[in-house]
GROMACS .gro file of C-alpha atoms in nm:
model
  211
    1UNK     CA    1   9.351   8.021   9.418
    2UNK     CA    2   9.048   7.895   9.278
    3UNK     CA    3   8.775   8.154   9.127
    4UNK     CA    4   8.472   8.181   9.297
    5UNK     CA    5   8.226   8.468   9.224
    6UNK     CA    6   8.222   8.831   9.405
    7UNK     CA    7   7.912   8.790   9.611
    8UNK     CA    8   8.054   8.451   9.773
    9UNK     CA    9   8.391   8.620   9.843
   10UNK     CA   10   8.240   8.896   9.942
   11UNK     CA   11   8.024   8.706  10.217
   12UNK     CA   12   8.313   8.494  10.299
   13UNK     CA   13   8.532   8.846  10.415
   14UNK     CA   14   8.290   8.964  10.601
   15UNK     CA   15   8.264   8.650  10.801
   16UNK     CA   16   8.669   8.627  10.862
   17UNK     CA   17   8.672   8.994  10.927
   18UNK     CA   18   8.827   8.886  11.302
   19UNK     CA   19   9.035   8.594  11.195
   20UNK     CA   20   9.204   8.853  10.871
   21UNK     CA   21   9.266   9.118  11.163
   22UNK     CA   22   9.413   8.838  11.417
   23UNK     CA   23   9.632   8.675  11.170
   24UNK     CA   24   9.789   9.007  11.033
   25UNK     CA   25   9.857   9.147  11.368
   26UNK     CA   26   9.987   8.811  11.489
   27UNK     CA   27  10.211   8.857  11.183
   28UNK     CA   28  10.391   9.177  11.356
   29UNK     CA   29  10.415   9.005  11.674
   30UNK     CA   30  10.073   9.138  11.844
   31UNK     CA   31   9.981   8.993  12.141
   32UNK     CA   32   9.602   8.952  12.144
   33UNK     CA   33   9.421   8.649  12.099
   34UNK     CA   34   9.167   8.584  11.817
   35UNK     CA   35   8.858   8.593  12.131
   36UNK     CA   36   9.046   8.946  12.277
   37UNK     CA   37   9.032   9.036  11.899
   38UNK     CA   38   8.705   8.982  11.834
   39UNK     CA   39   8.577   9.135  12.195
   40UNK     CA   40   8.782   9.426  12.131
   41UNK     CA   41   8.604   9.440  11.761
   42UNK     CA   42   8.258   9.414  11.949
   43UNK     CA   43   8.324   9.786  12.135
   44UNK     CA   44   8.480   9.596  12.470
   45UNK     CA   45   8.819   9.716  12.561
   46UNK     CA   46   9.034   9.401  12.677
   47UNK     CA   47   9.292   9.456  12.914
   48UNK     CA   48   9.673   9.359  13.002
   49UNK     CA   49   9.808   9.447  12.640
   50UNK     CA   50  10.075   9.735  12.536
   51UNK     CA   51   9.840  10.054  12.454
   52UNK     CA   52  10.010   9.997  12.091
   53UNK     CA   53   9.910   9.648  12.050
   54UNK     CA   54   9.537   9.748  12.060
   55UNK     CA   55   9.610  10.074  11.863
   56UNK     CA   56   9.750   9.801  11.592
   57UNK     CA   57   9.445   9.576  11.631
   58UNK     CA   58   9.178   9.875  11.563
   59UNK     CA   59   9.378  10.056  11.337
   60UNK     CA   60   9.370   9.699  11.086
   61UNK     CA   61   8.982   9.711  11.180
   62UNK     CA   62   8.941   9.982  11.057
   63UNK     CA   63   9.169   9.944  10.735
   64UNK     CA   64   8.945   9.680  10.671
   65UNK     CA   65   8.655   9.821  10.675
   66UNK     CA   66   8.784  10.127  10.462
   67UNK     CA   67   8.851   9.817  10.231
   68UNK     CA   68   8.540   9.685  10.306
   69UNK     CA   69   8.350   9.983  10.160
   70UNK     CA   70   8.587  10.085   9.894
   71UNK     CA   71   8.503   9.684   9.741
   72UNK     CA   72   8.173   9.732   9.836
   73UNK     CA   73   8.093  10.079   9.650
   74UNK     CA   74   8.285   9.958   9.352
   75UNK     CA   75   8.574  10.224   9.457
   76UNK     CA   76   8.877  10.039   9.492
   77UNK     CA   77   9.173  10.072   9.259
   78UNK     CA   78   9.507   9.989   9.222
   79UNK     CA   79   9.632  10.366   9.232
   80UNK     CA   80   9.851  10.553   9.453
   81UNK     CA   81   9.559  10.722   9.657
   82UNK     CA   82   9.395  10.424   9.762
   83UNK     CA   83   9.716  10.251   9.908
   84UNK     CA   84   9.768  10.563  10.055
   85UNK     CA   85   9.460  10.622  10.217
   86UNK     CA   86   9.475  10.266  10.438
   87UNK     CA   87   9.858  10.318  10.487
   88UNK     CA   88   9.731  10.619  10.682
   89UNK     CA   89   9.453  10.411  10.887
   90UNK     CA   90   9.736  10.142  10.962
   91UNK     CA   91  10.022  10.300  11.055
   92UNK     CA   92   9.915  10.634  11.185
   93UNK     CA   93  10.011  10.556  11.538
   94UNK     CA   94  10.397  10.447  11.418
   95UNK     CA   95  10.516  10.712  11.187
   96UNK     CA   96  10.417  11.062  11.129
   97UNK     CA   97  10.431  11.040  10.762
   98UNK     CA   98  10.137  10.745  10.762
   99UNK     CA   99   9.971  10.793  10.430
  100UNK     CA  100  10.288  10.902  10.250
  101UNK     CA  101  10.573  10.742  10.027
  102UNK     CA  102  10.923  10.778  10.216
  103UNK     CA  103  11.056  11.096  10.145
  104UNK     CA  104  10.728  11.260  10.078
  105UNK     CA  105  10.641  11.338  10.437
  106UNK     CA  106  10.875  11.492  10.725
  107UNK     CA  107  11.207  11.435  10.558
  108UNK     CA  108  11.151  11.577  10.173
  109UNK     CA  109  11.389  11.390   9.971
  110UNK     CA  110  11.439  11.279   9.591
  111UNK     CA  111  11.387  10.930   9.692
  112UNK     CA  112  10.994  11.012   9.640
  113UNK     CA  113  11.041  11.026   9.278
  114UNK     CA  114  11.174  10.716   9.239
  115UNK     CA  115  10.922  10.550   9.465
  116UNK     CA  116  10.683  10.672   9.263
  117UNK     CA  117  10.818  10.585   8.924
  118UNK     CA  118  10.836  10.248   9.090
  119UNK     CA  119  10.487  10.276   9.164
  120UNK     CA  120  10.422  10.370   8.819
  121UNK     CA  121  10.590  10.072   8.702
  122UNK     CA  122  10.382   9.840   8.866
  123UNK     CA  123  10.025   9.967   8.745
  124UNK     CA  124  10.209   9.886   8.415
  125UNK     CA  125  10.296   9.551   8.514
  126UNK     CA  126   9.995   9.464   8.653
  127UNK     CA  127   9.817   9.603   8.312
  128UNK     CA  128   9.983   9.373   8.128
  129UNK     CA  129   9.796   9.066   8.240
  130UNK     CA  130   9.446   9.033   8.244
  131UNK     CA  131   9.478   8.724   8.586
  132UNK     CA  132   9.365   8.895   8.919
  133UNK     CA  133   9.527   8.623   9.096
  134UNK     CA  134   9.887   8.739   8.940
  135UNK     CA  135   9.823   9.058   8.944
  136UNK     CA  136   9.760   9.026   9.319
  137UNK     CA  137  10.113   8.816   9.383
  138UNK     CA  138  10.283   9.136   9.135
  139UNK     CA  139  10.119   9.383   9.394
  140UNK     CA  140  10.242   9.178   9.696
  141UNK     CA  141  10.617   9.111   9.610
  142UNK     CA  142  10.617   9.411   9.449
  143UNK     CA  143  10.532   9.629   9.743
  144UNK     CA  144  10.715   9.458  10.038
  145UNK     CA  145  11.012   9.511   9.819
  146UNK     CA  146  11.011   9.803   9.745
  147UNK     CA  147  10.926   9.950  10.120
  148UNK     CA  148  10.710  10.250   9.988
  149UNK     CA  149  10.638  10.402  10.342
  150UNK     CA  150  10.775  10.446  10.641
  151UNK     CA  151  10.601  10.193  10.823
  152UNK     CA  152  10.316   9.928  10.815
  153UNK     CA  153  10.446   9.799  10.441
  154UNK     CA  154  10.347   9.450  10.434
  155UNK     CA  155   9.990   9.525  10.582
  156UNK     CA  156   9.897   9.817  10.305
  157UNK     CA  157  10.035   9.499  10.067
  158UNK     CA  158   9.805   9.228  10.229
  159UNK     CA  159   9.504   9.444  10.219
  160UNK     CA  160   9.576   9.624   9.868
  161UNK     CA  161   9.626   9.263   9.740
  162UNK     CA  162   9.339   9.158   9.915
  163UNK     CA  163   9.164   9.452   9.725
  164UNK     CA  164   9.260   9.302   9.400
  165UNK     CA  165   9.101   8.970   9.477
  166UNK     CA  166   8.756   9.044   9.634
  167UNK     CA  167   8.750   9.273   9.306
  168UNK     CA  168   8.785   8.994   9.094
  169UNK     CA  169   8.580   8.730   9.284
  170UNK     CA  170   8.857   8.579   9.425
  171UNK     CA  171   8.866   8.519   9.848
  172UNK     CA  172   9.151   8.702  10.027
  173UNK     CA  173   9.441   8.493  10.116
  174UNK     CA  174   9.530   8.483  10.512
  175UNK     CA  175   9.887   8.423  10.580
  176UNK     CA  176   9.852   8.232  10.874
  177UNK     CA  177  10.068   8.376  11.191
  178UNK     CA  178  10.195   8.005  11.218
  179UNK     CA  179  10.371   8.029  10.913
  180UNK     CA  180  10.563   8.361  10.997
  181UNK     CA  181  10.922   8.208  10.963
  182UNK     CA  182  10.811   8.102  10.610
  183UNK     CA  183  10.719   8.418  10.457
  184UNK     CA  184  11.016   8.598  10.664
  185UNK     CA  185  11.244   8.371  10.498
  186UNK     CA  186  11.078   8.414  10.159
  187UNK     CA  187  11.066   8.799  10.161
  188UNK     CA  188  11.428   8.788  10.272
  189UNK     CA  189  11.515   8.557   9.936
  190UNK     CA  190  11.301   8.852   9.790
  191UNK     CA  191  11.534   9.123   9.912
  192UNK     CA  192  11.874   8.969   9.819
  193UNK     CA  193  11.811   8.796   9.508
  194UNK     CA  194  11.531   9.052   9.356
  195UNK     CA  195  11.337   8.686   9.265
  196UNK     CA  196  10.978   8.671   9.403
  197UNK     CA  197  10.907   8.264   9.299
  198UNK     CA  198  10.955   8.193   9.651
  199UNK     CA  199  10.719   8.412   9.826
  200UNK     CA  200  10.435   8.416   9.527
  201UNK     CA  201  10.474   8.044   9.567
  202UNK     CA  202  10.450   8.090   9.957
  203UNK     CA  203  10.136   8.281   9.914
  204UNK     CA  204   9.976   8.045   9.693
  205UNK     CA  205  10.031   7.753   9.963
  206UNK     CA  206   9.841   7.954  10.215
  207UNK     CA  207   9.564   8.015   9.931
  208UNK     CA  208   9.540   7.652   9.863
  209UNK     CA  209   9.579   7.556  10.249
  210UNK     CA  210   9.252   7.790  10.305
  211UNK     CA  211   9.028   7.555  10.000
   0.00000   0.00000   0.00000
């Protein structure tokens, strides 16, 4: 994860924009093909897909380009609101509490608390050092761990961790869909042993496979 400078980043996301979208919905098992991705990005609808395949395919467009902007305008942040806003984009076709922590939406419970003294927690973590690129792995593991929403976890993580690196002058790191066994089986050492070497280590791979 070598640094680079914002503009070049910058430049560099735009120009991926299709490949990014492809490679996370590949990731959940899409079905579309990096030319029906970037022909359905283009205004032309493709055919012969599930009706929620292509709802997943524009709804990471347009996360995206809410990132796109919010990097662009100097508004991102690592806050609650901003994950919240593109967890709404992403998963508002798979859960009617898109854009809210579990518990906060349909079924009120006390769990919401903790998931956002959790939150909490990590702004604090991530304060503490002063490395975008680790505070972008902190964000990831972080995040897919702890599950804050009902759906669409691990893309709010991928593009809030993306959000972290464009930030900083650092290029977003693609986990490619080829390697979806990999970080399955590292987020699943996540889960039952609570250690994230694995999958930081995992992402870094796919950072340095990109250079």
């Amino acid at each position: 994860m070598l640094p680079s400078d914002t503009e070049s980043a910058w430049r560099r996301f735009r120009a991926n924009l299709p490949e990014l979208v492809w490679n996370a919905a590949r990731l959940e098992g899409n079905s579309f093909t990096l030319p029906e991705v970037r022909t359905l990005l283009s205004g032309v609808t493709v055919g012969g897909h599930p009706s929620g395949d292509e709802a997943q395919v524009r709804a990471l467009s347009e996360a995206y380009g809410a990132l796109r902007d919010l990097v662009g305008y100097g508004r991102f942040h690592i806050d609650k609101s901003t994950s919240d806003r593109l967890n709404r984009i992403l998963a508002r076709h798979e859960t009617p509490d898109a854009g809210r922590f579990r518990g906060e939406g349909t079924l009120r419970r006390n769990s919401s608390e903790q998931l956002r003294a959790r939150f909490a927690t990590l702004q604090e973590r991530i304060a503490e050092t002063d490395d975008p690129r680790l505070q972008a792995l902190i964000y990831f593991c972080s995040a897919a761990r702890t599950r804050f929403y009902a759906g669409a976890n691990k893309r709010t993580a991928l593009l809030m961790t993306t959000g972290i690196l464009l930030s900083n002058g650092f290029d977003a790191v693609t986990v490619p869909h080829s390697r979806r066994l990999e970080l399955d089986h590292a987020l699943d050492t996540l889960v039952t042993t609570d250690d994230a070497t694995e999958l930081m280590a995992f992402l870094v791979d796919c950072a340095a496979s990109e250079g």
